[in-house]
XYZ file of C-alpha atoms in Angstrom:
588
model
C 0.000 0.000 0.000
C 1.458 3.392 -0.951
C 0.282 7.001 -1.073
C 0.944 9.519 -3.858
C -0.542 12.838 -4.866
C -2.550 12.935 -8.102
C -3.762 16.366 -9.261
C -3.086 17.698 -5.798
C -5.214 15.086 -4.035
C -3.951 12.244 -1.877
C -4.503 8.863 -3.589
C -3.942 5.405 -2.190
C -2.473 2.776 -4.521
C -3.173 -0.844 -3.664
C -0.003 -2.422 -5.025
C -0.017 -5.351 -2.634
C -0.531 -8.892 -3.887
C 0.175 -10.650 -7.184
C 1.016 -8.695 -10.300
C -1.968 -7.838 -12.488
C -2.645 -5.854 -15.631
C -3.421 -2.189 -15.255
C -4.614 0.294 -17.809
C -1.017 1.115 -18.753
C -0.238 -2.456 -19.767
C -1.195 -3.581 -23.272
C -4.307 -5.715 -23.575
C -4.090 -9.224 -24.983
C -4.696 -8.062 -28.558
C -2.143 -5.282 -28.282
C 0.373 -7.697 -26.766
C 0.033 -9.991 -29.769
C 0.531 -7.034 -32.105
C 3.637 -5.906 -30.183
C 5.192 -9.367 -30.372
C 4.254 -10.001 -33.992
C 7.212 -8.236 -35.742
C 9.782 -10.030 -33.591
C 7.945 -13.353 -33.920
C 7.797 -13.097 -37.717
C 11.473 -12.188 -38.012
C 12.669 -14.898 -35.641
C 10.290 -17.489 -36.992
C 11.022 -16.845 -40.654
C 14.736 -16.103 -40.555
C 15.973 -18.050 -37.510
C 13.627 -20.815 -36.368
C 12.508 -22.115 -39.759
C 16.073 -22.035 -41.184
C 17.279 -24.016 -38.148
C 14.559 -26.635 -38.679
C 15.284 -26.681 -42.418
C 18.990 -27.274 -41.746
C 18.188 -30.083 -39.330
C 15.866 -31.645 -41.916
C 18.527 -31.374 -44.637
C 21.051 -33.084 -42.375
C 19.002 -36.312 -42.313
C 17.422 -36.305 -45.778
C 18.437 -36.288 -49.449
C 15.869 -34.896 -51.900
C 13.214 -35.434 -49.247
C 14.238 -39.057 -48.627
C 15.262 -40.071 -45.103
C 18.932 -41.090 -44.881
C 19.416 -40.920 -41.128
C 22.975 -40.319 -39.996
C 24.537 -40.867 -43.441
C 25.415 -37.186 -43.927
C 26.911 -37.010 -40.434
C 29.108 -40.039 -41.105
C 30.230 -38.645 -44.462
C 30.943 -35.170 -43.089
C 32.799 -36.363 -40.000
C 34.802 -38.928 -41.983
C 35.999 -36.347 -44.526
C 39.760 -35.672 -44.451
C 40.668 -33.123 -41.820
C 37.218 -32.904 -40.196
C 38.430 -34.420 -36.929
C 41.176 -31.814 -36.692
C 38.671 -29.058 -37.509
C 36.301 -30.177 -34.730
C 39.169 -30.496 -32.260
C 40.481 -27.066 -33.199
C 37.001 -25.589 -32.707
C 36.821 -27.090 -29.220
C 40.297 -25.748 -28.491
C 39.130 -22.269 -29.443
C 36.015 -22.609 -27.284
C 37.985 -23.661 -24.188
C 41.460 -22.110 -24.271
C 40.664 -18.639 -25.611
C 37.800 -17.902 -23.142
C 39.975 -19.109 -20.274
C 42.814 -16.780 -21.284
C 40.511 -13.803 -21.873
C 38.708 -14.363 -18.564
C 41.921 -14.673 -16.552
C 43.542 -11.642 -18.186
C 40.329 -9.637 -17.886
C 40.104 -10.224 -14.151
C 43.801 -9.553 -13.507
C 43.815 -6.327 -15.522
C 40.518 -5.145 -13.998
C 41.937 -5.651 -10.506
C 45.308 -4.147 -11.461
C 43.798 -1.005 -13.009
C 41.346 -0.377 -10.168
C 41.672 2.630 -7.888
C 44.844 3.941 -9.491
C 45.570 7.197 -11.283
C 46.478 5.495 -14.552
C 43.665 2.911 -14.338
C 41.197 4.862 -16.476
C 43.728 5.315 -19.267
C 44.657 1.621 -19.162
C 41.022 0.564 -19.499
C 40.478 3.035 -22.321
C 43.416 1.587 -24.268
C 42.208 -1.964 -23.686
C 38.715 -0.991 -24.845
C 39.722 0.296 -28.293
C 40.289 -3.163 -29.882
C 36.763 -4.196 -28.838
C 35.343 -1.676 -31.310
C 37.577 -2.621 -34.230
C 36.143 -4.828 -36.982
C 37.682 -8.296 -36.752
C 38.714 -7.777 -40.365
C 40.825 -4.830 -39.216
C 42.199 -6.920 -36.333
C 43.157 -9.579 -38.861
C 44.870 -7.019 -41.092
C 46.739 -5.570 -38.109
C 48.122 -8.883 -36.892
C 48.939 -10.104 -40.365
C 51.086 -6.994 -40.765
C 52.792 -7.780 -37.442
C 53.283 -11.473 -38.238
C 54.461 -10.974 -41.819
C 56.915 -13.844 -42.525
C 59.535 -11.393 -43.822
C 61.417 -9.848 -40.839
C 62.012 -6.722 -42.878
C 58.241 -6.065 -42.776
C 56.812 -7.993 -39.831
C 57.667 -6.452 -36.459
C 56.740 -9.545 -34.413
C 58.724 -11.778 -36.765
C 61.764 -9.506 -36.447
C 61.551 -9.478 -32.640
C 61.094 -13.263 -32.465
C 64.031 -13.799 -34.824
C 66.361 -11.785 -32.623
C 65.076 -13.271 -29.369
C 65.783 -16.833 -30.466
C 69.026 -15.906 -32.166
C 68.185 -16.957 -35.718
C 69.306 -15.401 -38.953
C 67.001 -13.393 -41.171
C 66.843 -16.250 -43.672
C 65.773 -18.669 -40.934
C 63.101 -16.471 -39.337
C 60.266 -18.236 -37.494
C 57.049 -18.421 -39.481
C 54.411 -17.129 -37.085
C 51.735 -17.690 -39.729
C 53.143 -21.057 -40.741
C 51.351 -24.406 -40.259
C 52.708 -24.974 -36.747
C 52.013 -21.515 -35.285
C 49.046 -20.154 -37.222
C 46.390 -21.173 -34.662
C 48.377 -19.592 -31.821
C 48.783 -16.421 -33.885
C 45.042 -16.289 -34.580
C 44.240 -16.830 -30.915
C 46.569 -14.018 -29.877
C 44.709 -11.641 -32.194
C 41.343 -12.706 -30.772
C 42.520 -12.310 -27.169
C 43.828 -8.834 -27.988
C 40.430 -7.900 -29.398
C 38.285 -9.273 -26.547
C 40.172 -8.647 -23.302
C 38.873 -5.077 -23.034
C 35.268 -6.276 -22.762
C 36.197 -8.704 -19.984
C 38.026 -5.919 -18.132
C 34.951 -3.669 -18.226
C 32.621 -6.394 -16.944
C 34.992 -7.442 -14.159
C 35.607 -3.817 -13.198
C 31.859 -3.299 -12.824
C 31.615 -6.455 -10.697
C 34.534 -5.419 -8.485
C 33.011 -2.001 -7.905
C 29.750 -3.658 -6.839
C 31.414 -5.718 -4.091
C 30.854 -3.920 -0.745
C 34.163 -3.313 1.086
C 32.381 -4.327 4.298
C 32.473 -7.958 3.149
C 36.252 -7.975 3.167
C 36.261 -6.260 6.593
C 33.924 -8.936 7.943
C 36.128 -11.745 6.652
C 39.218 -10.155 8.207
C 37.353 -9.651 11.480
C 36.839 -13.403 11.681
C 40.531 -14.048 11.139
C 40.496 -14.580 7.383
C 43.639 -13.957 5.382
C 44.141 -12.646 1.841
C 43.016 -15.965 0.315
C 39.823 -15.981 2.389
C 39.073 -12.367 1.460
C 39.469 -13.207 -2.231
C 37.196 -16.243 -2.036
C 34.559 -15.243 0.534
C 34.340 -11.489 -0.123
C 34.733 -11.421 -3.907
C 34.462 -14.718 -5.756
C 31.585 -16.363 -3.928
C 29.198 -13.379 -3.787
C 29.678 -12.013 -7.298
C 32.825 -12.751 -9.271
C 32.240 -16.469 -9.728
C 29.025 -15.752 -11.590
C 30.659 -12.931 -13.526
C 33.454 -15.292 -14.570
C 30.922 -17.784 -15.903
C 29.180 -15.045 -17.892
C 32.429 -13.698 -19.371
C 33.611 -17.203 -20.244
C 30.305 -17.977 -21.982
C 30.290 -14.691 -23.905
C 33.818 -15.202 -25.193
C 33.152 -18.883 -26.011
C 30.207 -17.837 -28.169
C 32.309 -15.039 -29.653
C 34.870 -17.550 -30.879
C 32.336 -18.566 -33.531
C 33.362 -15.323 -35.264
C 36.850 -16.647 -35.933
C 35.695 -16.888 -39.558
C 36.692 -13.251 -40.073
C 40.167 -13.657 -38.585
C 40.964 -16.882 -40.419
C 39.819 -15.523 -43.751
C 41.900 -12.341 -43.422
C 44.961 -13.370 -41.400
C 45.897 -16.742 -42.839
C 47.679 -17.152 -46.184
C 45.824 -19.525 -48.487
C 48.536 -22.176 -48.181
C 47.897 -22.705 -44.425
C 44.175 -22.023 -44.233
C 43.353 -25.712 -43.849
C 45.718 -25.930 -40.860
C 43.782 -23.091 -39.191
C 40.266 -24.110 -40.222
C 37.439 -24.391 -37.680
C 33.791 -25.332 -38.146
C 32.852 -21.744 -39.036
C 35.140 -21.894 -42.056
C 34.573 -25.554 -42.955
C 30.792 -25.128 -43.166
C 31.220 -22.079 -45.381
C 33.638 -23.990 -47.607
C 31.297 -27.005 -47.746
C 27.988 -25.330 -48.508
C 28.463 -21.562 -48.731
C 25.044 -19.942 -49.093
C 23.275 -23.151 -50.143
C 21.825 -26.113 -48.253
C 23.704 -29.395 -48.663
C 23.495 -32.612 -46.682
C 27.112 -32.701 -45.505
C 27.213 -28.979 -44.761
C 23.899 -29.220 -42.885
C 25.235 -32.131 -40.810
C 28.310 -30.153 -39.786
C 26.064 -27.192 -39.064
C 23.856 -29.234 -36.749
C 26.920 -30.489 -34.865
C 28.145 -26.930 -34.427
C 24.696 -25.595 -33.553
C 24.149 -28.219 -30.853
C 27.563 -27.471 -29.356
C 27.061 -23.682 -29.328
C 23.473 -23.660 -28.060
C 24.152 -26.473 -25.580
C 27.176 -24.665 -24.179
C 25.360 -21.381 -23.722
C 22.380 -23.148 -22.129
C 24.667 -24.833 -19.589
C 26.231 -21.454 -18.802
C 22.782 -19.886 -18.477
C 21.648 -22.580 -16.038
C 24.861 -22.159 -14.065
C 24.216 -18.449 -13.525
C 20.430 -18.676 -13.328
C 18.451 -16.637 -10.831
C 14.852 -16.115 -9.872
C 12.663 -14.129 -12.281
C 11.828 -11.349 -11.877
C 15.142 -10.599 -10.163
C 14.946 -9.721 -6.487
C 14.855 -6.026 -5.753
C 18.027 -4.814 -4.092
C 18.007 -1.784 -1.849
C 20.382 0.975 -2.826
C 23.774 0.198 -1.366
C 25.670 2.851 0.536
C 28.564 4.570 -1.088
C 31.608 2.292 -0.974
C 34.371 3.279 1.337
C 37.936 3.926 0.246
C 39.617 0.944 -1.370
C 43.354 0.544 -1.225
C 45.017 0.847 -4.649
C 46.573 -2.309 -6.075
C 50.128 -3.168 -5.194
C 52.923 -1.785 -7.319
C 53.518 -5.060 -9.149
C 49.918 -5.133 -10.334
C 50.035 -1.510 -11.431
C 53.135 -2.331 -13.461
C 51.248 -5.265 -14.973
C 48.426 -2.955 -16.046
C 50.843 -0.401 -17.516
C 52.729 -3.138 -19.380
C 49.486 -4.527 -20.808
C 48.447 -1.075 -22.006
C 51.771 -0.630 -23.819
C 51.508 -4.107 -25.346
C 47.943 -3.399 -26.511
C 49.084 -0.158 -28.157
C 51.765 -1.848 -30.293
C 49.392 -3.428 -32.870
C 47.496 -0.155 -33.212
C 50.778 1.688 -33.748
C 51.815 -0.841 -36.408
C 48.530 -0.375 -38.284
C 48.716 3.437 -38.205
C 52.426 3.489 -39.096
C 51.904 1.157 -42.067
C 49.021 3.291 -43.313
C 51.400 6.271 -43.403
C 53.406 4.725 -46.271
C 52.809 4.478 -49.959
C 52.244 1.333 -51.971
C 55.902 0.654 -52.811
C 57.382 1.466 -49.393
C 54.818 -0.605 -47.493
C 55.339 -3.601 -49.758
C 59.140 -3.494 -49.931
C 60.180 -2.776 -46.348
C 58.980 -2.199 -42.813
C 57.349 1.015 -41.689
C 60.371 1.744 -39.476
C 62.694 1.771 -42.506
C 61.082 4.550 -44.550
C 59.858 8.070 -43.784
C 56.067 8.405 -43.491
C 53.962 9.994 -46.208
C 50.284 10.445 -46.992
C 50.230 8.666 -50.349
C 47.843 5.884 -49.294
C 45.399 8.280 -47.664
C 45.601 10.661 -50.607
C 44.719 7.898 -53.046
C 41.798 6.774 -50.904
C 40.424 10.266 -50.326
C 40.547 11.194 -54.005
C 38.933 7.918 -55.053
C 35.247 7.079 -54.856
C 35.106 3.363 -54.072
C 35.846 3.587 -50.340
C 33.516 6.534 -49.806
C 30.712 4.744 -51.637
C 31.248 1.671 -49.439
C 31.387 3.748 -46.258
C 28.180 5.579 -47.196
C 26.346 2.331 -47.939
C 27.519 0.775 -44.665
C 26.507 3.876 -42.698
C 22.990 3.851 -44.158
C 22.717 0.077 -43.653
C 23.910 0.169 -40.028
C 21.674 3.132 -39.164
C 18.558 1.597 -40.718
C 19.182 -1.798 -39.122
C 19.858 -0.283 -35.691
C 16.702 1.842 -35.768
C 14.585 -1.132 -36.862
C 16.066 -3.460 -34.240
C 15.460 -0.911 -31.476
C 11.813 -0.409 -32.469
C 11.064 -4.133 -32.825
C 12.936 -5.002 -29.617
C 11.273 -2.279 -27.525
C 7.834 -3.358 -28.677
C 8.524 -7.003 -27.854
C 10.454 -6.408 -24.622
C 7.678 -4.348 -23.038
C 5.068 -7.122 -22.681
C 7.684 -9.828 -22.079
C 9.150 -7.949 -19.097
C 6.044 -8.583 -17.023
C 6.031 -12.360 -17.450
C 6.865 -14.372 -14.348
C 7.669 -17.952 -13.466
C 8.436 -20.698 -16.011
C 7.092 -18.662 -18.941
C 9.620 -15.900 -18.284
C 12.488 -18.358 -17.834
C 11.595 -20.239 -21.031
C 11.346 -16.985 -22.983
C 14.787 -15.929 -21.789
C 16.349 -19.241 -22.776
C 14.739 -19.140 -26.235
C 15.984 -15.596 -26.838
C 19.438 -16.584 -25.643
C 19.514 -19.603 -27.958
C 18.348 -17.513 -30.922
C 21.076 -14.954 -30.185
C 23.894 -17.462 -30.633
C 22.775 -19.328 -33.774
C 25.762 -19.135 -36.203
C 24.662 -17.609 -39.494
C 26.792 -20.051 -41.511
C 24.591 -22.886 -40.211
C 21.365 -21.388 -41.578
C 22.690 -19.483 -44.600
C 21.124 -21.812 -47.168
C 17.571 -21.741 -45.754
C 17.804 -17.973 -45.166
C 18.653 -17.503 -48.845
C 15.596 -19.602 -49.692
C 13.411 -17.318 -47.582
C 14.926 -14.211 -49.129
C 14.254 -15.661 -52.573
C 10.558 -15.820 -51.699
C 10.235 -12.489 -49.897
C 12.725 -10.247 -51.679
C 15.720 -11.362 -53.680
C 19.068 -12.535 -52.417
C 21.966 -10.141 -52.865
C 19.963 -6.940 -52.398
C 20.403 -4.237 -49.796
C 16.910 -4.921 -48.441
C 17.640 -8.622 -48.018
C 20.959 -7.885 -46.331
C 19.283 -5.460 -43.919
C 16.511 -7.955 -43.158
C 19.027 -10.644 -42.199
C 20.884 -8.223 -39.913
C 17.628 -7.217 -38.230
C 16.614 -10.842 -37.640
C 20.018 -11.659 -36.140
C 20.052 -8.558 -33.934
C 16.523 -8.749 -32.501
C 16.967 -11.702 -30.059
C 19.826 -10.165 -28.107
C 18.197 -6.726 -28.151
C 14.906 -8.099 -26.803
C 16.761 -10.054 -24.127
C 18.697 -7.017 -22.900
C 15.721 -4.648 -22.947
C 13.361 -7.175 -21.350
C 15.802 -7.704 -18.499
C 16.387 -3.975 -18.166
C 12.642 -3.254 -17.949
C 12.238 -5.928 -15.276
C 15.166 -4.469 -13.310
C 13.527 -1.046 -12.966
C 12.644 0.013 -9.413
C 8.984 -0.259 -8.492
C 8.718 3.500 -8.041
C 9.782 4.232 -11.615
C 7.361 1.658 -13.030
C 4.538 3.090 -10.935
C 5.318 6.656 -12.028
C 5.395 5.591 -15.669
C 2.022 3.868 -15.314
C 0.478 6.903 -13.619
C 1.911 9.350 -16.123
C 1.035 7.403 -19.274
C -2.526 7.477 -20.573
C -1.908 4.504 -22.849
C 0.604 1.677 -22.891
C 2.747 3.447 -25.508
C 3.122 6.432 -23.207
C 4.232 4.073 -20.456
C 6.669 2.375 -22.822
C 8.206 5.704 -23.785
C 8.656 6.679 -20.143
C 10.153 3.307 -19.249
C 12.546 3.561 -22.198
C 13.745 6.902 -20.857
C 14.406 5.301 -17.472
C 16.330 2.554 -19.303
C 18.472 4.926 -21.316
C 21.664 2.979 -20.659
C 20.193 -0.293 -21.941
C 18.735 1.403 -25.029
C 22.057 3.098 -25.776
C 23.944 -0.158 -25.218
C 21.687 -2.062 -27.625
C 21.855 0.692 -30.230
C 25.630 1.081 -30.114
C 26.322 -2.654 -30.095
C 23.947 -3.280 -33.002
C 25.394 -0.420 -35.048
C 28.960 -1.570 -34.420
C 28.010 -5.191 -35.154
C 26.569 -4.275 -38.562
C 29.404 -1.851 -39.349
C 32.060 -4.435 -38.466
C 30.345 -7.411 -40.121
C 32.017 -9.620 -42.704
C 30.231 -12.962 -42.830
C 26.644 -11.689 -43.303
C 27.751 -9.293 -46.023
C 29.738 -12.023 -47.740
C 26.879 -14.535 -47.637
C 23.939 -12.252 -48.444
C 25.446 -9.193 -50.128
C 25.687 -8.580 -53.841
C 27.043 -6.149 -56.447
C 24.665 -3.451 -55.244
C 24.935 -4.366 -51.573
C 28.612 -4.596 -50.678
C 29.305 -3.337 -47.136
C 32.624 -2.464 -45.554
C 33.706 -5.881 -44.259
C 33.680 -7.696 -47.622
C 35.250 -4.619 -49.245
C 38.244 -4.779 -46.880
C 38.496 -8.570 -47.090
C 38.625 -8.380 -50.880
C 41.695 -6.146 -50.690
C 43.599 -8.795 -48.733
C 43.852 -11.004 -51.808
C 47.045 -9.131 -52.729
C 48.075 -8.458 -49.174
C 51.749 -7.495 -49.476
C 51.474 -5.306 -52.551
C 48.331 -3.650 -51.195
C 49.303 -3.380 -47.524
C 49.671 0.420 -47.425
C 46.244 1.141 -48.910
C 44.699 -1.691 -46.883
C 46.090 -0.295 -43.627
C 44.820 3.191 -44.498
C 41.368 1.812 -45.361
C 41.340 -0.081 -42.071
C 42.177 3.062 -40.087
C 39.408 5.053 -41.772
C 36.934 2.194 -41.316
C 37.690 2.009 -37.577
C 37.225 5.659 -36.622
C 33.436 5.649 -36.236
C 32.988 2.396 -34.245
C 35.878 3.295 -31.934
C 34.403 6.720 -31.233
C 30.958 5.242 -30.552
C 32.248 2.586 -28.150
C 34.639 4.907 -26.309
C 32.101 7.708 -25.889
C 29.324 5.362 -24.768
C 31.427 2.993 -22.655
C 29.658 3.889 -19.406
C 26.248 3.219 -20.949
C 27.533 -0.024 -22.472
C 28.678 -1.387 -19.134
C 25.599 -0.190 -17.235
C 23.206 -1.450 -19.914
C 24.810 -4.852 -20.271
C 25.318 -5.453 -16.576
C 21.748 -4.466 -15.702
C 20.035 -6.007 -18.683
C 22.225 -8.363 -20.611
C 24.619 -10.125 -18.304
C 22.215 -12.344 -16.428
């Protein structure tokens, strides 16, 4: 029971008892209309393609063949190594990113240079993976006169220039690819762990010490058990799902002669079936899909909580926290310097012309603006940038509208229905597009036509809606009761209430918008599978230039720098909203 003033009069609100619909909630018919756009997109471009892929994996021309396609696909030469390499990616890389993320978050906390360290670590998160691949291929160039990492490794192990280690050779290419991925993802882990560390009340550590606990007990009982253990599981799961995007890195970083030695399921499925539906490709896709969705479901059950989440009273301001020890501060500073080196290599290479960049290292020739001058005076890059900007803006606006409409009624579900909805949205968010590319092309052939800008945008919207709905639904449900009540009182209709609630959830809305825009801007695989002559976004444009990597390295580096400016600015300027929005609405 609560009292508020309405039009100057005292009113009593009976808000005790089970939740029930009020005039500000949509009626049953309106709820169906709100959910319809998301349901059509997910049903037509995610669910049906998944079922179609599963059907193709056990049939041939409509005839049941059982596990024949699975046996053929798994018995193909090299498939066992591909599956094992995929598992290696899904286990080793998340473990490294999670461990580094926690250490660097703790090392950069409560220190003068901590903010700068986190800012430097954040920049690679915003870069397209194509640009990350270009950057590390420049560093790992097999010629020590061009590749900085190769030159350093050659001198460290005492070899001659002619006997330089091949960091992109068959024996080291997977390690090289993993190093690039870790560099790109550690910043996100640092931000999430930093938010978790800041949420741990210092009084917990004081209580543990009061009962005679040492440093180990403080770490376990005052940090890991209450919050960080769950955060670790979330970060590990996010990075494990993110490793499905290794397609971009492998396609850009690896020379064609060693691509098979670096191949994972993401690449093998694309090589097997491309944008069509084949039995063997569908079988591999089902194996990959089951592994990805099963893994994320296990992680979700591990970090599950009651729904709606319990309301937490506002915590008092945390007391002073001692800065990290000097050794940890040195670790953070060293990591920041190491993370700056690849960026410096990319920028330095872009400041050289075609001949200089191809013939020798950036440290051996004076910089010039030839590559930038050629790009600025040309039209191809600007046309691609303009198309990608329009595409990313239109997709982001559409995803936000569809997700807000669907998240509003879903936020008020409780019990098993709410839990099941969350798991379905989570599963839809992690479906690899290579698995369903063939059926999606079939749908586009019926609705629009494959290879058009409209079809490309539609696929991006369908892939972006599940995660956006999940984040916004969780964010709506996390709102304090007072804000929900005020929105209901101030809104004459449900859409007024929705607008007010969206304003209260500004961080989640900004996080969804920025992440969706950056995802579309940085995309390679969707553009490669569903683009066409009139719908060629930035990712495929940059990847196409890597065909003649050495001779084109100067212009490619300059294109990469220009392509990275906008996403980096968006992520850096909105980093506080990203963390707040994801932690309150997405990381659950």
